[in-house]
Coordinates of C-alpha atoms in Angstrom, one line a residue:
M1 CA -23.2 -42.4 91.6
F2 CA -24.5 -45.6 90.1
R3 CA -27.6 -47.2 91.7
P4 CA -27.3 -50.9 92.8
A5 CA -28.1 -53.2 89.9
R6 CA -30.8 -55.0 91.7
S7 CA -32.8 -51.7 92.1
I8 CA -32.4 -50.9 88.4
C9 CA -33.5 -54.2 86.7
L10 CA -37.1 -54.2 87.8
P11 CA -38.9 -57.3 86.5
L12 CA -41.0 -56.5 83.4
Q13 CA -44.3 -57.6 85.0
T14 CA -43.7 -55.5 88.1
A15 CA -43.0 -52.4 85.9
I16 CA -46.1 -53.0 83.9
R17 CA -48.2 -53.5 87.0
R18 CA -46.9 -50.2 88.5
R19 CA -47.6 -48.4 85.4
N20 CA -51.1 -49.7 85.2
L21 CA -51.8 -48.6 88.7
A22 CA -50.8 -45.1 87.7
T23 CA -53.4 -45.0 84.9
T24 CA -56.7 -46.1 86.6
M25 CA -59.6 -43.8 85.8
P26 CA -63.0 -43.9 87.6
K27 CA -66.2 -43.5 85.8
F28 CA -67.8 -40.3 87.1
P29 CA -71.6 -40.1 87.2
V30 CA -73.0 -38.8 83.9
H31 CA -75.6 -36.4 85.7
A32 CA -73.6 -34.1 87.9
Q33 CA -75.3 -31.9 90.5
G34 CA -74.3 -28.5 89.1
L35 CA -70.9 -26.9 88.9
L36 CA -68.6 -25.8 91.7
P37 CA -68.9 -21.9 91.9
T38 CA -66.3 -19.9 89.9
S39 CA -65.3 -23.1 88.0
Q40 CA -66.4 -25.6 85.4
S41 CA -65.9 -28.6 87.7
P42 CA -69.0 -30.7 88.1
I43 CA -70.3 -31.6 91.6
V44 CA -70.7 -35.3 92.2
S45 CA -71.8 -37.3 95.3
E46 CA -69.7 -40.3 94.9
L47 CA -66.2 -40.3 96.5
Q48 CA -63.7 -41.3 93.8
F49 CA -60.0 -40.7 93.2
F50 CA -58.6 -40.7 89.7
N51 CA -55.1 -41.2 88.4
S52 CA -55.1 -40.9 84.6
V53 CA -55.3 -38.4 81.8
T54 CA -56.7 -40.8 79.2
G55 CA -60.2 -41.3 80.4
G56 CA -59.6 -44.9 81.4
A57 CA -58.2 -45.9 78.0
G58 CA -54.9 -47.1 79.5
Q59 CA -51.5 -45.4 78.7
I60 CA -51.2 -42.3 76.6
P61 CA -51.0 -43.3 72.9
T62 CA -47.9 -42.7 70.8
Y63 CA -48.2 -41.1 67.4
R64 CA -46.5 -42.9 64.5
V65 CA -46.4 -42.6 60.7
L66 CA -43.8 -45.3 59.7
D67 CA -43.5 -48.7 61.3
G68 CA -40.1 -50.3 62.1
A69 CA -39.7 -51.4 58.5
G70 CA -40.4 -48.0 57.1
I71 CA -43.9 -48.8 55.9
P72 CA -46.6 -46.2 56.6
I73 CA -49.2 -47.5 59.1
D74 CA -52.9 -47.5 58.3
G75 CA -54.5 -44.1 58.3
A76 CA -51.2 -42.3 58.8
E77 CA -50.7 -38.8 57.2
I78 CA -47.5 -38.7 55.2
P79 CA -46.0 -35.3 55.2
E80 CA -45.6 -33.9 51.6
I81 CA -41.9 -33.9 51.0
S82 CA -39.9 -34.2 47.8
E83 CA -37.3 -36.7 47.0
E84 CA -34.6 -34.0 47.3
Y85 CA -36.0 -32.9 50.7
A86 CA -36.0 -36.6 51.9
H87 CA -32.4 -36.8 50.8
K88 CA -31.5 -33.7 53.0
L89 CA -33.2 -35.2 56.0
Y90 CA -31.4 -38.5 55.5
E91 CA -28.0 -36.9 55.0
H92 CA -28.3 -35.0 58.1
M93 CA -29.4 -38.0 60.1
Q94 CA -26.2 -39.9 58.7
L95 CA -24.0 -36.9 59.4
L96 CA -24.7 -37.2 63.2
P97 CA -23.2 -40.7 63.7
T98 CA -20.3 -39.8 61.4
M99 CA -19.5 -36.9 63.6
D100 CA -20.0 -39.0 66.7
N101 CA -17.7 -41.7 65.6
V102 CA -14.8 -39.4 64.8
L103 CA -15.2 -37.0 67.9
Y104 CA -15.8 -39.9 70.4
N105 CA -12.5 -41.4 69.2
V106 CA -10.8 -38.0 69.3
Q107 CA -11.8 -37.6 72.9
R108 CA -10.5 -41.1 73.7
Q109 CA -7.2 -40.0 72.2
G110 CA -7.0 -37.1 74.6
K111 CA -7.4 -34.3 71.8
I112 CA -10.6 -32.9 73.2
S113 CA -11.8 -33.1 76.9
F114 CA -15.4 -34.3 76.5
Y115 CA -18.0 -35.5 74.1
M116 CA -21.7 -36.6 74.0
T117 CA -23.2 -38.7 71.1
A118 CA -26.7 -38.7 69.7
Y119 CA -26.7 -42.4 68.6
G120 CA -30.3 -43.5 68.4
E121 CA -31.8 -40.1 68.7
E122 CA -31.2 -38.8 65.1
A123 CA -34.8 -38.9 64.0
T124 CA -36.0 -36.8 67.1
I125 CA -33.2 -34.2 66.5
I126 CA -33.4 -33.8 62.8
G127 CA -37.2 -34.3 62.5
S128 CA -37.9 -31.5 65.0
A129 CA -35.3 -29.2 63.5
A130 CA -37.0 -29.6 60.1
A131 CA -40.3 -28.7 61.5
L132 CA -39.2 -25.3 63.0
A133 CA -38.8 -22.1 61.3
P134 CA -35.1 -21.2 60.9
D135 CA -35.4 -18.1 63.2
D136 CA -37.3 -19.8 66.0
E137 CA -35.3 -19.5 69.2
V138 CA -33.8 -22.9 70.3
L139 CA -32.6 -23.7 73.8
G140 CA -30.8 -27.1 73.8
Q141 CA -29.6 -29.4 76.4
Y142 CA -26.5 -31.1 74.9
R143 CA -27.6 -33.5 72.2
E144 CA -29.0 -30.9 69.8
M145 CA -25.9 -30.5 67.6
G146 CA -28.0 -31.6 64.7
V147 CA -30.3 -28.6 65.0
L148 CA -27.3 -26.4 64.4
L149 CA -26.1 -28.5 61.5
W150 CA -29.6 -28.3 59.9
R151 CA -29.6 -24.6 60.2
G152 CA -26.2 -24.3 58.4
F153 CA -23.8 -23.9 61.4
G154 CA -21.3 -26.2 59.6
I155 CA -19.0 -29.0 60.4
N156 CA -16.0 -26.7 60.8
A157 CA -17.8 -24.6 63.4
I158 CA -18.6 -27.9 65.3
M159 CA -15.0 -28.9 65.3
A160 CA -13.8 -25.4 66.3
Q161 CA -16.1 -25.4 69.3
C162 CA -15.0 -28.9 70.4
F163 CA -11.4 -28.0 70.1
G164 CA -11.8 -24.6 71.5
N165 CA -9.5 -23.1 68.7
Q166 CA -9.3 -19.7 67.3
E167 CA -12.3 -20.2 65.1
D168 CA -14.6 -21.1 67.9
A169 CA -17.3 -18.4 67.7
S170 CA -19.5 -20.1 70.3
G171 CA -17.4 -19.3 73.3
K172 CA -13.7 -18.5 72.2
G173 CA -12.6 -21.8 73.7
R174 CA -14.0 -21.0 77.1
Q175 CA -16.6 -23.7 77.1
M176 CA -16.6 -27.4 77.3
P177 CA -17.0 -29.2 74.0
M178 CA -20.7 -29.6 73.0
H179 CA -21.7 -26.4 74.5
F180 CA -22.6 -24.6 71.3
G181 CA -24.2 -21.2 70.8
S182 CA -25.0 -19.1 67.8
P183 CA -27.0 -15.9 67.7
Q184 CA -26.9 -16.0 63.9
H185 CA -28.7 -19.4 64.0
H186 CA -31.0 -18.4 66.9
F187 CA -29.4 -21.1 69.1
H188 CA -28.8 -20.1 72.7
T189 CA -25.6 -21.1 74.3
I190 CA -25.9 -24.5 76.0
S191 CA -25.3 -24.7 79.8
S192 CA -24.1 -27.7 81.7
T193 CA -26.4 -27.0 84.6
L194 CA -29.3 -29.4 84.2
A195 CA -32.7 -28.0 83.2
T196 CA -31.9 -24.3 83.6
Q197 CA -32.7 -23.8 79.9
I198 CA -36.5 -24.8 80.5
P199 CA -37.7 -21.7 82.5
Q200 CA -35.4 -19.5 80.3
A201 CA -37.2 -20.8 77.2
A202 CA -40.5 -19.8 78.7
G203 CA -39.1 -16.4 79.2
V204 CA -37.7 -16.3 75.7
G205 CA -41.2 -17.2 74.3
F206 CA -42.8 -14.4 76.4
A207 CA -40.2 -12.0 75.0
L208 CA -41.1 -13.1 71.4
K209 CA -44.8 -12.6 72.2
R210 CA -44.1 -9.0 73.3
D211 CA -42.1 -8.2 70.2
P212 CA -44.3 -6.7 67.5
A213 CA -41.9 -7.9 64.8
R214 CA -41.9 -11.5 65.9
R215 CA -45.2 -11.9 67.6
D216 CA -47.3 -14.5 65.8
K217 CA -44.3 -15.4 63.7
N218 CA -41.8 -17.1 66.0
I219 CA -41.7 -19.4 69.0
A220 CA -39.1 -20.7 71.5
V221 CA -38.4 -24.5 71.6
V222 CA -36.6 -26.1 74.5
Y223 CA -35.0 -29.6 74.4
F224 CA -34.5 -31.7 77.5
G225 CA -34.3 -35.3 78.6
E226 CA -36.7 -37.1 80.9
G227 CA -34.2 -36.8 83.6
A228 CA -34.2 -33.0 83.3
A229 CA -38.0 -33.2 83.7
S230 CA -37.5 -34.3 87.3
E231 CA -35.9 -31.0 88.1
G232 CA -38.0 -28.2 89.6
D233 CA -37.0 -26.0 86.6
F234 CA -39.2 -28.1 84.4
H235 CA -42.3 -27.3 86.4
A236 CA -41.3 -23.6 86.8
G237 CA -41.0 -23.4 83.0
M238 CA -44.2 -25.2 82.3
L239 CA -46.1 -23.1 84.9
L240 CA -44.8 -19.8 83.5
A241 CA -45.4 -20.8 79.8
S242 CA -49.0 -22.0 80.4
T243 CA -50.1 -19.1 82.7
I244 CA -48.3 -16.0 81.6
P245 CA -48.5 -17.4 78.8
S246 CA -45.7 -17.8 76.2
P247 CA -45.4 -19.6 73.0
T248 CA -42.9 -22.3 73.8
V249 CA -42.6 -25.9 72.6
F250 CA -41.3 -28.2 75.3
L251 CA -39.7 -31.0 73.6
A252 CA -38.8 -34.0 76.0
R253 CA -36.4 -36.5 74.6
N254 CA -37.4 -39.6 76.6
N255 CA -34.4 -41.8 75.7
G256 CA -34.9 -44.3 78.6
F257 CA -32.0 -43.1 80.9
A258 CA -31.1 -40.2 83.0
I259 CA -27.4 -41.1 82.9
S260 CA -27.5 -44.5 84.8
T261 CA -31.2 -44.1 86.2
P262 CA -33.7 -45.8 84.0
S263 CA -37.1 -44.2 83.3
S264 CA -38.8 -46.9 85.3
E265 CA -37.1 -45.2 88.4
Q266 CA -37.4 -41.7 87.1
Y267 CA -41.1 -41.3 87.5
Y268 CA -44.2 -43.3 88.7
G269 CA -46.8 -42.0 86.3
D270 CA -47.2 -42.3 82.5
G271 CA -44.1 -40.5 81.4
I272 CA -43.6 -36.9 80.7
A273 CA -46.7 -36.4 78.5
A274 CA -49.0 -37.0 81.5
R275 CA -47.8 -33.8 83.1
G276 CA -49.0 -31.6 80.2
P277 CA -52.6 -31.6 81.0
G278 CA -51.9 -30.7 84.6
Y279 CA -50.6 -27.4 83.3
G280 CA -53.5 -27.0 80.8
V281 CA -51.3 -27.3 77.8
D282 CA -51.7 -29.3 74.6
T283 CA -49.7 -32.4 74.6
I284 CA -48.6 -35.3 72.3
R285 CA -46.4 -38.3 72.7
V286 CA -44.6 -39.3 69.4
D287 CA -42.4 -42.2 68.3
G288 CA -39.0 -40.4 68.4
N289 CA -37.5 -43.0 66.1
D290 CA -40.0 -42.1 63.3
I291 CA -38.7 -38.8 61.6
L292 CA -41.9 -38.2 59.7
A293 CA -44.0 -38.6 62.8
V294 CA -41.6 -36.2 64.7
M295 CA -41.9 -33.7 61.8
N296 CA -45.7 -33.8 61.8
A297 CA -46.0 -33.6 65.6
V298 CA -43.5 -30.7 66.0
K299 CA -45.0 -28.8 63.1
E300 CA -48.5 -29.0 64.6
A301 CA -47.1 -28.1 68.0
R302 CA -45.5 -25.0 66.6
R303 CA -48.8 -24.1 64.8
R304 CA -50.8 -24.4 68.1
C305 CA -48.1 -22.4 69.9
L306 CA -48.5 -19.5 67.5
E307 CA -52.3 -19.8 67.5
S308 CA -52.8 -20.0 71.2
G309 CA -49.8 -18.1 72.4
R310 CA -49.0 -20.6 75.1
A311 CA -47.0 -23.7 75.7
V312 CA -47.2 -27.2 74.0
L313 CA -45.5 -30.3 75.3
V314 CA -44.1 -32.9 73.0
E315 CA -42.7 -36.3 74.4
A316 CA -40.5 -38.1 71.9
M317 CA -40.0 -41.7 72.8
T318 CA -36.6 -42.9 71.7
Y319 CA -33.6 -44.9 73.1
R320 CA -30.1 -43.7 74.0
V321 CA -28.0 -46.2 72.2
G322 CA -24.7 -44.5 73.2
H323 CA -23.2 -43.9 76.6
H324 CA -24.5 -40.9 78.4
S325 CA -21.1 -39.2 77.6
T326 CA -17.4 -40.0 77.4
S327 CA -17.4 -40.0 81.2
D328 CA -19.8 -42.8 81.3
D329 CA -19.8 -46.6 80.8
S330 CA -23.5 -47.6 80.3
F331 CA -22.7 -51.3 80.3
A332 CA -22.3 -50.9 84.0
Y333 CA -26.1 -50.5 84.4
R334 CA -27.6 -52.1 81.3
G335 CA -26.9 -55.1 79.2
R336 CA -24.8 -55.0 76.1
Q337 CA -27.3 -57.3 74.3
E338 CA -30.2 -54.9 75.1
V339 CA -28.4 -52.1 73.3
E340 CA -27.6 -54.4 70.3
N341 CA -31.2 -55.5 70.1
V342 CA -32.5 -52.0 69.9
K343 CA -29.9 -51.0 67.2
K344 CA -31.1 -53.9 65.0
I345 CA -34.9 -53.7 65.7
D346 CA -35.6 -49.9 66.0
N347 CA -32.8 -48.0 64.2
P348 CA -34.4 -44.5 63.1
I349 CA -31.9 -44.2 60.2
T350 CA -32.6 -47.6 58.9
R351 CA -36.3 -47.0 59.2
F352 CA -36.2 -43.8 57.1
R353 CA -33.8 -45.4 54.5
L354 CA -36.2 -48.3 54.0
Y355 CA -39.0 -45.9 53.4
M356 CA -36.9 -43.9 50.8
E357 CA -36.0 -47.3 49.1
S358 CA -39.7 -48.3 49.0
K359 CA -40.4 -45.1 47.0
G360 CA -37.4 -45.6 44.7
W361 CA -35.5 -42.5 46.2
W362 CA -32.5 -44.4 47.5
S363 CA -30.1 -47.1 46.5
E364 CA -27.2 -49.0 47.9
E365 CA -24.8 -47.1 45.6
Q366 CA -26.1 -43.8 46.9
E367 CA -25.6 -45.1 50.5
E368 CA -22.0 -45.9 49.9
I369 CA -21.3 -42.5 48.2
L370 CA -23.0 -40.6 51.0
K371 CA -21.1 -42.4 53.7
A372 CA -17.7 -41.9 52.0
K373 CA -18.5 -38.1 51.4
L374 CA -19.5 -37.6 55.0
K375 CA -16.5 -39.3 56.5
K376 CA -14.3 -37.2 54.1
D377 CA -15.9 -34.0 55.0
V378 CA -15.7 -34.7 58.8
M379 CA -12.1 -35.8 58.7
Q380 CA -11.1 -32.8 56.7
A381 CA -12.8 -30.5 59.3
F382 CA -11.1 -32.5 62.1
K383 CA -7.6 -32.1 60.6
H384 CA -8.2 -28.4 60.0
A385 CA -9.5 -27.8 63.6
E386 CA -6.6 -29.8 65.1
S387 CA -4.1 -27.7 63.3
L388 CA -5.2 -24.2 64.7
K389 CA -4.1 -22.5 67.8
R390 CA -6.4 -21.3 70.5
H391 CA -7.7 -17.7 70.8
D392 CA -5.5 -15.2 72.5
L393 CA -5.1 -15.9 76.1
R394 CA -6.3 -12.3 76.9
E395 CA -9.6 -13.4 75.7
L396 CA -10.1 -15.0 79.1
F397 CA -11.0 -11.4 80.4
T398 CA -13.1 -10.2 77.6
D399 CA -16.9 -10.4 77.0
V400 CA -17.6 -10.5 80.8
Y401 CA -18.6 -6.8 81.3
G402 CA -19.7 -4.1 78.8
G403 CA -17.8 -0.8 78.6
E404 CA -14.6 -0.1 80.5
E405 CA -12.9 -3.0 82.1
P406 CA -13.7 -3.0 85.9
W407 CA -11.0 -2.7 88.5
N408 CA -11.3 -6.3 89.8
L409 CA -10.9 -7.8 86.4
R410 CA -8.0 -5.6 85.6
E411 CA -6.4 -6.6 88.8
Q412 CA -6.7 -10.3 87.9
R413 CA -5.5 -9.8 84.5
E414 CA -2.4 -8.0 85.6
E415 CA -1.7 -10.6 88.2
L416 CA -1.7 -13.3 85.5
A417 CA 0.5 -11.2 83.3
G418 CA 3.0 -10.9 86.1
L419 CA 3.0 -14.7 86.7
L420 CA 3.4 -15.4 83.0
K421 CA 6.4 -12.9 82.9
K422 CA 8.1 -14.7 85.8
Y423 CA 7.3 -18.3 85.0
G424 CA 5.9 -18.5 81.5
Q425 CA 9.2 -19.5 79.8
A426 CA 10.9 -20.8 82.8
W427 CA 8.6 -23.7 83.7
E428 CA 8.1 -26.2 80.9
P429 CA 4.4 -27.1 81.5
W430 CA 3.5 -23.4 81.2
R431 CA 5.8 -22.9 78.2
N432 CA 4.1 -25.8 76.4
E433 CA 0.6 -24.6 77.3
L434 CA 1.3 -21.0 76.2
A435 CA 2.5 -22.3 72.9
A436 CA -1.0 -23.4 72.1
F437 CA -2.4 -19.9 72.2
K438 CA -2.3 -17.5 69.3
D439 CA -0.7 -14.7 71.3
R440 CA 1.4 -17.1 73.4
G441 CA 0.1 -15.1 76.3
E442 CA 2.0 -12.0 75.4
K443 CA -1.0 -9.8 75.1
V444 CA -2.4 -10.5 78.6
G445 CA -0.8 -7.4 80.1
G446 CA -2.4 -5.1 77.5
S447 CA -5.8 -3.4 78.0
S448 CA -8.7 -5.8 77.4
S449 CA -11.3 -3.1 76.9

């Protein structure tokens, strides 16, 4: 349901005034009258309320390395990366919109059922992926396809999952597009249910801490949007990971919109980062459109996770340039010009390209060659995926229970087999649908154990 436009478009001055109210900080007396028993809380005589985590310094600062023109800001620590590694980062950033362009249009043609783009969030996704160990456990929301690509999942595997064909190893065609999973790449299967991955990640981190082979070696990292942070699961996960505790990085992609709800209506305080200190965890807010800043921030967050054995919160400030999904038209609740302005002024891909060009690491010729290569690779994978049939229909009943097939599942499978035998070739819609399966439905009647 869309909110009325008048409740979404708050005047800028009103929004700023509201945010300032949420960051007022009183000056407590310097000389306290002892400490509250069983705590480190100083006792004071003056009645004062507080509403800030910054000590009266205004809003939480945002960490940045490169400005919008790709120039390092004064005092910034540039990560030590080679020209070759910079190329790898940039190629993966460019791969995401190439994939998005093709698969978004493929969905519009009715060849896949659903898709979600990552336009505008490339630096947050690829920068964080690059800062993690390849065997750190990742629990994504639904825009983290780039993490899998960085880890070598491959374009063909992405296409196979989106088409649900016989090469789909994520879910054998039983999941919606964009719901990837790969034990080999330490990427837990994505769930549509909002925020469920957050407390699960805290549990995964705790399991890693209890494993002698992975303790002090690996962490869990969970991705979610600022909208998901309004769910109770966010607070449950933060509480678990900070008190049990567990080495889990909570990475909030604050892209400005929870579907149609702008962040100005999503929370009253100073973003998601303001919540970290409430749970006693180290927290940072980073410019999510600056890939070098994201790399530095997530790398340090990972180090702190391993060192302390407890949670770290990272809030990446970015902007969702694309629609929420193929089920959404974002121009119903935001202006088209607003989006175009962001694309021109604060494009994460352009920012990193300008940085590489300033170092003599990139040229216009290389740009053209890369874009042509990526488009060719993606189109080849698309054509291959489109040509394949789906898994056997009998796979509908596998991977649910271990061991012998239970009676209730066997009963359902046999019922479907009977219907297929009676109507499968007699009714054209069923006949056409069955032709898309590798076994044409003929193996459903056999044992699934």
